[in-house]
XYZ file of C-alpha atoms in Angstrom:
554
model
C 27.162 -0.321 -9.754
C 29.032 -2.867 -7.593
C 28.484 -1.080 -4.668
C 24.720 -1.068 -5.331
C 24.479 -4.492 -6.148
C 26.357 -5.595 -3.026
C 23.929 -3.840 -0.966
C 21.116 -5.265 -2.655
C 22.597 -8.913 -1.990
C 23.124 -7.643 1.613
C 19.432 -6.774 1.963
C 18.162 -10.126 0.758
C 20.694 -12.128 3.043
C 19.212 -9.809 5.760
C 22.544 -8.463 7.391
C 22.841 -7.148 10.853
C 21.948 -3.621 11.725
C 25.584 -2.832 12.313
C 26.696 -3.856 8.978
C 24.001 -2.054 7.236
C 24.751 1.346 9.217
C 28.378 0.925 7.761
C 27.323 0.548 4.119
C 28.205 2.818 1.727
C 25.619 5.404 0.516
C 24.303 5.372 -3.202
C 22.441 8.003 -5.102
C 18.656 7.119 -5.988
C 18.110 7.110 -9.552
C 16.142 9.699 -11.196
C 13.146 7.029 -11.769
C 13.199 5.993 -8.149
C 9.399 6.019 -6.844
C 7.988 6.438 -9.764
C 5.146 4.545 -10.688
C 5.335 1.968 -13.526
C 2.897 -0.556 -15.154
C 2.781 -3.132 -17.907
C -0.315 -3.693 -20.346
C -1.490 -7.211 -21.491
C -3.415 -8.221 -23.807
C -1.861 -5.912 -26.710
C -4.278 -3.475 -27.942
C -6.709 -4.894 -30.959
C -5.861 -8.623 -30.243
C -8.182 -11.415 -29.437
C -8.530 -15.166 -29.858
C -9.338 -16.106 -33.388
C -12.025 -18.838 -33.019
C -11.926 -19.870 -36.518
C -8.344 -20.820 -36.482
C -8.566 -21.748 -32.993
C -12.115 -23.470 -32.441
C -13.422 -24.330 -29.005
C -13.582 -27.832 -27.810
C -17.351 -28.269 -28.905
C -16.447 -27.503 -32.542
C -13.349 -29.834 -32.600
C -15.114 -33.022 -31.279
C -13.223 -36.189 -30.383
C -13.673 -35.527 -26.490
C -13.100 -39.211 -25.377
C -15.008 -41.029 -22.701
C -16.899 -38.490 -20.230
C -18.546 -40.777 -17.509
C -19.030 -38.952 -14.456
C -18.623 -40.464 -10.850
C -20.269 -39.569 -7.637
C -20.244 -35.913 -6.155
C -17.458 -35.779 -3.279
C -18.318 -35.692 0.184
C -15.092 -35.480 2.126
C -16.864 -33.605 4.863
C -18.674 -36.613 5.819
C -16.092 -39.380 4.374
C -12.712 -38.340 5.358
C -10.747 -39.508 8.319
C -8.831 -36.484 8.796
C -9.676 -32.732 7.816
C -7.558 -31.221 4.573
C -6.402 -28.141 6.541
C -4.796 -25.225 4.657
C -1.695 -24.692 6.864
C 2.069 -24.285 5.975
C 3.593 -23.252 2.846
C 0.871 -24.723 0.709
C -1.545 -21.741 1.954
C 0.719 -19.190 0.289
C 2.339 -20.543 -2.698
C 4.040 -19.203 -4.820
C 5.031 -16.405 -2.389
C 8.433 -15.862 -0.793
C 8.402 -14.306 2.454
C 11.892 -14.049 4.083
C 12.603 -14.178 7.800
C 12.503 -10.813 9.857
C 15.234 -8.386 10.108
C 18.182 -9.715 12.306
C 16.827 -13.382 11.776
C 18.522 -15.794 9.132
C 17.843 -19.290 8.002
C 19.169 -20.850 11.166
C 16.924 -18.956 13.618
C 13.368 -20.313 14.541
C 11.078 -19.794 11.825
C 8.722 -16.969 11.927
C 5.964 -16.753 9.276
C 5.787 -13.258 8.871
C 2.747 -13.600 6.371
C 0.361 -14.534 9.563
C 1.107 -11.120 11.186
C -0.311 -9.054 8.408
C -3.736 -8.373 9.650
C -6.418 -8.213 7.086
C -3.519 -8.407 4.031
C -2.551 -12.004 5.382
C -3.382 -15.040 3.010
C -6.056 -17.014 5.076
C -4.802 -20.467 6.679
C -6.806 -23.194 8.690
C -7.571 -21.952 12.342
C -7.826 -24.636 15.095
C -11.130 -24.925 16.866
C -8.851 -25.372 20.172
C -8.083 -21.592 19.854
C -11.741 -21.005 20.780
C -12.062 -23.556 23.492
C -12.862 -26.949 21.059
C -9.991 -29.300 21.150
C -11.410 -32.188 20.337
C -13.555 -31.297 16.995
C -13.077 -30.292 13.426
C -14.866 -29.198 10.256
C -15.841 -32.779 9.656
C -19.223 -33.980 10.515
C -19.195 -35.404 13.861
C -20.001 -39.249 14.081
C -23.487 -39.886 13.605
C -24.306 -36.644 11.786
C -24.501 -35.672 8.045
C -24.286 -32.050 6.629
C -27.533 -31.232 4.682
C -26.759 -27.406 4.023
C -23.883 -25.118 3.818
C -24.071 -21.549 3.946
C -20.879 -19.580 2.922
C -19.843 -15.949 3.394
C -16.375 -15.367 1.925
C -14.139 -12.496 1.325
C -12.567 -11.749 -2.011
C -8.976 -13.023 -2.638
C -5.588 -10.900 -2.453
C -5.791 -7.641 -4.360
C -3.744 -4.437 -5.188
C -3.706 -1.520 -2.705
C -6.543 1.067 -2.862
C -5.718 3.463 -5.465
C -3.789 6.230 -3.830
C -3.428 4.985 -0.472
C -0.470 4.599 2.137
C 1.739 2.567 -0.515
C 1.223 4.912 -3.271
C 1.607 7.815 -0.942
C 5.020 6.481 -0.023
C 6.285 6.052 -3.387
C 5.402 9.933 -4.149
C 7.475 10.637 -1.163
C 10.207 8.550 -2.554
C 9.967 10.112 -5.995
C 9.883 13.901 -4.754
C 12.872 13.097 -2.477
C 14.991 11.891 -5.194
C 14.213 15.030 -7.408
C 16.048 16.806 -4.674
C 18.641 14.326 -3.959
C 18.087 11.029 -2.052
C 20.746 8.829 -1.181
C 20.197 5.418 0.519
C 22.394 2.445 1.718
C 22.529 -0.593 3.744
C 19.297 -2.426 3.968
C 17.619 0.470 2.117
C 19.735 0.192 -0.955
C 17.419 -1.072 -2.878
C 15.195 2.009 -2.900
C 18.125 3.450 -5.492
C 16.239 1.889 -7.974
C 12.808 0.957 -6.609
C 9.788 1.951 -8.506
C 5.913 1.373 -7.570
C 4.576 -1.582 -9.738
C 1.378 -2.024 -7.976
C -1.976 -1.499 -9.990
C -4.975 -0.600 -7.949
C -7.816 -2.956 -6.189
C -7.933 -5.848 -8.823
C -7.215 -9.348 -7.734
C -3.814 -10.315 -8.012
C -2.978 -13.691 -9.630
C -2.461 -15.116 -6.065
C -5.752 -13.787 -5.192
C -7.072 -15.573 -8.234
C -5.798 -18.860 -7.075
C -6.930 -18.299 -3.433
C -10.657 -18.324 -4.533
C -9.954 -21.115 -7.297
C -8.659 -23.232 -4.598
C -11.417 -22.217 -1.916
C -14.119 -23.507 -4.526
C -12.112 -26.620 -5.255
C -12.014 -27.159 -1.469
C -15.672 -26.779 -1.178
C -16.570 -28.991 -4.034
C -14.516 -31.914 -2.299
C -16.064 -31.121 1.022
C -19.520 -30.386 -0.166
C -20.065 -31.851 -3.713
C -22.858 -34.272 -2.428
C -25.274 -31.475 -1.852
C -25.431 -30.716 -5.587
C -27.670 -33.676 -5.911
C -30.220 -32.004 -4.306
C -30.251 -29.307 -7.364
C -30.326 -32.351 -9.851
C -33.332 -33.560 -8.117
C -35.059 -30.070 -8.088
C -33.853 -29.648 -11.857
C -32.331 -26.103 -10.846
C -28.800 -24.661 -10.527
C -27.415 -22.568 -7.752
C -27.441 -18.697 -7.232
C -24.315 -17.319 -6.241
C -24.117 -13.604 -5.096
C -21.235 -10.702 -5.142
C -21.004 -7.139 -5.458
C -20.451 -5.149 -8.880
C -16.799 -3.989 -8.000
C -14.268 -5.616 -10.496
C -12.420 -7.862 -8.205
C -15.676 -9.117 -6.548
C -16.990 -10.331 -9.552
C -13.725 -11.962 -10.428
C -13.846 -13.594 -6.793
C -16.995 -15.167 -7.496
C -15.822 -16.193 -10.987
C -12.729 -17.884 -9.898
C -14.559 -19.809 -6.786
C -17.205 -20.747 -9.340
C -14.504 -21.968 -11.800
C -13.047 -24.006 -8.783
C -16.329 -25.386 -7.637
C -17.918 -26.360 -10.967
C -14.587 -26.200 -13.215
C -13.842 -24.344 -16.532
C -15.653 -23.661 -18.693
C -18.619 -25.739 -16.785
C -19.105 -22.725 -14.269
C -20.599 -20.512 -16.974
C -23.593 -22.496 -17.070
C -23.945 -24.548 -13.863
C -24.211 -21.543 -11.610
C -26.336 -18.203 -11.980
C -23.680 -15.388 -10.662
C -25.725 -12.750 -9.342
C -24.024 -9.119 -9.174
C -25.432 -6.398 -7.168
C -24.547 -2.980 -7.458
C -22.195 -1.617 -4.682
C -22.486 2.131 -4.963
C -23.507 5.040 -2.527
C -27.033 5.085 -1.348
C -27.961 1.545 -2.789
C -28.894 -0.954 -0.208
C -26.774 -4.093 -0.255
C -26.132 -6.582 2.526
C -22.254 -7.121 0.849
C -21.846 -2.977 1.257
C -23.763 -1.827 4.087
C -21.545 1.300 4.892
C -23.021 2.608 1.590
C -26.261 3.170 3.170
C -25.121 3.393 7.151
C -24.171 7.114 7.807
C -22.469 6.707 10.945
C -19.981 4.135 9.418
C -18.649 6.925 7.408
C -18.331 9.169 10.715
C -14.812 9.118 12.049
C -16.264 9.387 15.628
C -18.130 6.377 15.061
C -17.412 4.152 12.164
C -13.501 5.040 12.324
C -12.871 4.715 16.327
C -10.310 2.236 15.112
C -8.169 4.314 12.934
C -7.605 6.646 15.729
C -6.726 3.995 18.296
C -4.569 2.224 15.980
C -2.452 5.276 15.160
C -2.148 6.027 18.747
C -0.699 2.794 19.339
C 1.595 3.008 16.219
C 3.111 6.447 17.297
C 5.140 4.707 19.792
C 5.644 1.147 18.729
C 8.258 1.591 15.902
C 10.759 3.754 17.230
C 13.797 1.602 17.356
C 13.211 0.669 13.679
C 12.809 4.520 12.764
C 16.022 5.235 13.941
C 17.874 2.307 12.326
C 16.228 3.154 8.792
C 16.864 6.991 9.294
C 20.605 6.218 9.430
C 20.551 4.329 6.269
C 18.915 7.185 4.318
C 19.664 11.257 3.703
C 17.346 13.272 1.869
C 14.159 12.436 3.843
C 13.057 11.577 7.357
C 11.266 8.450 8.124
C 7.778 8.908 9.987
C 5.430 6.178 11.762
C 3.253 6.601 8.622
C 6.398 5.867 6.508
C 6.758 2.501 8.513
C 3.338 1.611 8.015
C 3.371 2.446 4.521
C 6.630 -0.023 3.816
C 5.052 -2.829 5.994
C 2.146 -2.610 3.928
C 4.335 -2.476 0.758
C 5.977 -5.533 2.110
C 2.376 -7.478 2.268
C 1.058 -6.007 -0.986
C 4.413 -6.459 -3.067
C 4.478 -10.118 -1.896
C 0.882 -10.907 -2.788
C 1.190 -9.186 -6.086
C 4.527 -9.620 -7.373
C 5.478 -12.858 -5.430
C 8.385 -10.957 -3.220
C 9.107 -7.804 -1.745
C 12.484 -6.379 -0.528
C 10.701 -4.052 2.141
C 9.818 -7.343 4.220
C 13.523 -7.807 5.156
C 13.547 -4.488 6.847
C 11.399 -5.343 9.889
C 12.130 -7.196 13.048
C 10.047 -10.170 14.393
C 8.834 -7.470 16.828
C 7.875 -4.818 14.225
C 5.657 -7.627 12.566
C 3.819 -8.332 16.021
C 3.094 -4.633 16.103
C 1.959 -4.427 12.501
C -0.744 -7.056 13.500
C -1.708 -5.415 16.623
C -1.981 -2.272 14.621
C -4.727 -3.917 12.625
C -6.360 -5.791 15.431
C -7.160 -2.572 16.869
C -8.472 -1.160 13.759
C -10.882 -3.758 12.938
C -11.843 -4.504 16.630
C -13.011 -1.061 16.917
C -14.151 -0.249 13.053
C -15.876 -3.520 12.613
C -16.080 -5.769 15.755
C -17.530 -5.324 19.226
C -15.865 -2.019 19.943
C -17.708 -0.433 17.181
C -20.897 1.062 17.546
C -22.341 0.425 13.992
C -20.788 -3.147 13.343
C -23.768 -4.900 14.359
C -26.059 -2.621 12.190
C -23.893 -3.307 9.058
C -23.784 -7.007 9.661
C -27.710 -7.090 10.319
C -28.434 -7.761 6.641
C -26.674 -10.879 6.231
C -28.037 -12.055 9.577
C -31.527 -11.312 8.156
C -30.414 -13.324 5.016
C -28.953 -16.215 6.595
C -32.131 -16.556 9.000
C -34.185 -16.141 6.059
C -32.792 -18.981 4.400
C -32.924 -20.903 7.553
C -36.728 -20.641 8.003
C -37.773 -20.298 4.038
C -39.209 -16.931 4.398
C -38.119 -13.682 2.960
C -36.411 -11.239 5.154
C -38.133 -7.889 6.269
C -36.275 -4.652 5.644
C -34.803 -2.159 8.268
C -31.456 -2.789 7.359
C -29.079 -2.806 4.351
C -30.355 -5.639 2.583
C -32.053 -5.029 -0.914
C -35.768 -6.009 -0.402
C -36.156 -5.548 -4.168
C -34.013 -8.795 -4.736
C -34.512 -10.469 -1.259
C -37.982 -10.865 -2.113
C -37.691 -12.725 -5.271
C -37.441 -16.566 -5.565
C -35.393 -15.645 -8.581
C -32.656 -13.900 -7.123
C -33.083 -15.004 -3.460
C -34.081 -18.421 -3.726
C -35.139 -19.892 -0.313
C -34.486 -23.719 -0.884
C -30.823 -24.224 -1.607
C -28.422 -26.516 -0.222
C -25.482 -24.581 -1.118
C -25.296 -20.781 -0.763
C -22.186 -18.809 -1.376
C -22.071 -14.935 -1.060
C -18.788 -12.950 -1.702
C -18.137 -9.617 0.245
C -15.442 -7.403 1.686
C -13.533 -8.337 4.924
C -14.974 -5.426 6.712
C -18.461 -7.053 6.173
C -17.420 -10.272 7.140
C -16.404 -9.027 10.610
C -19.600 -6.947 10.758
C -21.748 -10.244 10.281
C -19.654 -12.176 12.999
C -20.375 -9.271 15.391
C -24.261 -9.320 14.343
C -24.220 -13.275 14.884
C -23.193 -12.370 18.311
C -20.278 -14.994 18.033
C -18.450 -13.674 21.455
C -16.113 -16.590 21.260
C -14.007 -14.850 18.739
C -13.725 -11.706 21.049
C -13.243 -13.248 24.301
C -11.535 -10.806 26.760
C -11.349 -7.220 27.914
C -11.418 -4.545 25.066
C -8.339 -4.131 23.161
C -5.987 -1.591 24.657
C -4.328 1.220 22.598
C -1.181 1.261 25.077
C 0.017 -2.528 23.711
C -1.132 -6.064 23.405
C -1.901 -7.919 26.565
C -2.922 -10.920 24.537
C -5.780 -11.375 26.903
C -8.577 -11.216 24.050
C -9.034 -13.922 21.539
C -9.407 -11.421 18.581
C -6.682 -11.507 15.787
C -7.455 -9.718 12.697
C -5.239 -11.973 10.524
C -7.299 -14.874 11.762
C -10.566 -13.478 10.998
C -10.205 -11.124 8.226
C -7.478 -12.395 5.978
C -7.584 -12.311 2.271
C -9.992 -15.159 1.312
C -11.626 -15.490 4.826
C -14.676 -17.466 4.946
C -17.772 -17.748 7.476
C -19.562 -20.903 7.434
C -22.727 -22.482 8.881
C -23.162 -26.113 8.754
C -26.826 -27.469 8.935
C -26.610 -31.186 9.979
C -28.923 -34.018 10.726
C -27.644 -36.190 13.709
C -29.114 -39.193 14.848
C -27.350 -39.310 17.776
C -28.829 -35.963 19.190
C -32.263 -34.848 20.200
C -33.705 -32.707 18.180
C -31.770 -34.309 15.383
C -31.408 -31.117 13.254
C -28.374 -29.376 14.388
C -26.235 -26.275 13.277
C -23.078 -24.901 13.680
C -20.772 -22.217 12.762
C -17.045 -22.129 11.441
C -14.467 -19.395 10.428
C -11.642 -20.593 8.427
C -11.975 -23.913 9.547
C -12.269 -23.220 13.240
C -15.821 -24.422 14.989
C -16.636 -21.749 16.980
C -18.611 -22.331 20.320
C -22.130 -20.647 20.984
C -22.939 -21.827 24.779
C -21.883 -18.775 26.350
C -23.718 -16.289 23.747
C -26.773 -18.592 22.697
C -29.294 -19.082 25.031
C -30.563 -22.539 25.298
C -27.249 -23.722 23.723
C -25.637 -26.192 26.102
C -21.847 -26.761 25.654
C -21.132 -29.106 23.065
C -17.570 -30.607 22.030
C -18.381 -30.175 18.256
C -20.096 -26.881 18.743
C -23.582 -27.886 17.867
C -26.991 -26.766 19.012
C -30.465 -27.301 18.030
C -31.473 -25.872 14.797
C -34.662 -24.443 15.970
C -32.982 -22.868 19.240
C -30.235 -21.209 17.378
C -32.934 -20.080 14.806
C -34.812 -18.480 17.693
C -31.777 -16.913 19.107
C -30.971 -14.996 16.110
C -34.133 -13.974 15.272
C -34.204 -12.086 18.571
C -30.761 -10.861 17.742
C -32.162 -9.237 14.644
C -34.810 -7.393 16.806
C -32.107 -6.413 19.172
C -29.951 -4.360 16.469
C -31.620 -0.989 16.007
C -30.381 -0.248 12.459
C -31.706 3.332 12.100
C -30.376 4.206 15.418
C -27.164 2.900 15.173
C -26.461 4.032 11.487
C -28.217 7.396 11.881
C -28.614 8.708 15.592
C -26.338 11.583 17.007
C -24.450 9.868 19.877
C -20.972 9.588 21.506
C -18.771 6.345 21.295
C -15.169 5.825 22.660
C -12.494 3.437 22.405
C -12.212 0.807 25.327
C -15.558 -0.471 25.254
C -17.187 -3.501 24.234
C -20.284 -2.269 22.622
C -21.201 -5.836 21.366
C -21.401 -3.859 18.049
C -24.074 -1.952 19.043
C -24.484 2.049 19.541
C -24.630 3.155 23.271
C -28.042 4.589 24.277
C -27.041 6.582 27.539
């Protein structure tokens, strides 16, 4: 037992690989790799509202006068960026293997691809160094459109992390021995659930709601004047419903959100049209050679990227042989255990180079599955593009995409006169939408290479598709511009320039362009995207090509 504890401590302190290789091996416990779970609340329990009556029955609330709605997007001198430790509180992420507290800080959470927590990006990354999300001088925000991803969640049921646990459990039955950095595996069990929001994921959405109330609360006055409340939309998966509820709780308060916003839940299921889940009605998105090009390219890259680490870790285990698949599984366990349990011993197994390669693995996957390198991305994002334009123009969208015309032709379920819109979806759909909107500044550079990261393209998965990522359209009234009605787009607080991809939009230091011109450009883009062909035609697509999210026709 003393040997095991010493090895565990050495893991946490990130000892050198030489010391780890010389550590004594211990035999894995019989339960190593087994799945465990807790259940709360206890069966048959509930709050007794007679013994513990609600506020409305107790009374005596004290003074309750309200102040004005916050409008920090227009009144703040500086923008409240979500950077540094605050964006991942209360998670613990150690330094990479081979580095200690005296080394230059390397934030591993920013290299987890779509498993990273979101953080504020800089507009300078996309060529606009002199702007921020705050309304430019002389401008006021009159409408905001938000498309955002669910918060941190457990892994997909039966996916790579669970498969790795099964491998450890099976090896334990045959006799598994571990030492050095891997000593913790002797007593490790699989503690993750499946697909639900984690406590950290709930906090991400709650804080996102608070952020948007602080920034755009003044837009609620339009609802007060109209005598109505907003409609926020989401999908039927449990994590999607809870995402919108937590966002609404942050935006409106608890329990106020229960009667201050209508939450519309659209069914997510095979064959059902839903802008938030377009892959359910786009056949080619589920064809490996068209919808999953990224999976193939990412795997090709990974097969040679982690050889040094595979050799090091295989020297510390007896009873099984680690492969590239296992390395990726353990990296995912680092991410998922951290966002689910607050800390993961797996993180300290990997070097800074490993995390850089882990990120690039995800970059390849998303660039070719849901970005410009995908032949189906724009088709899948077309529904949200249509819905945004419908809200811009006040006219219901037409079909020929994944949007649900039953709901989108109803003033009840698809109001066209809101000053605040908020739609929750999945990260793949957010990226599909960014591709459909033709925001090429996010993907500037040559197509990503399967042989290695040349760092010539602006696309980084952890920047665009992290947990709680959000895409925002600000509609503004600007007295210093002609015409005065302007619009611009933001991704995770970075303003995205459109001059290079939107005809008629001149370069602008704040990323602004005439509202009417942008609507015209986006209507042309809608006409350009052939949903039927891209999603159902028989064509050949290959990696290494920027398709602009469209299927090749020759």
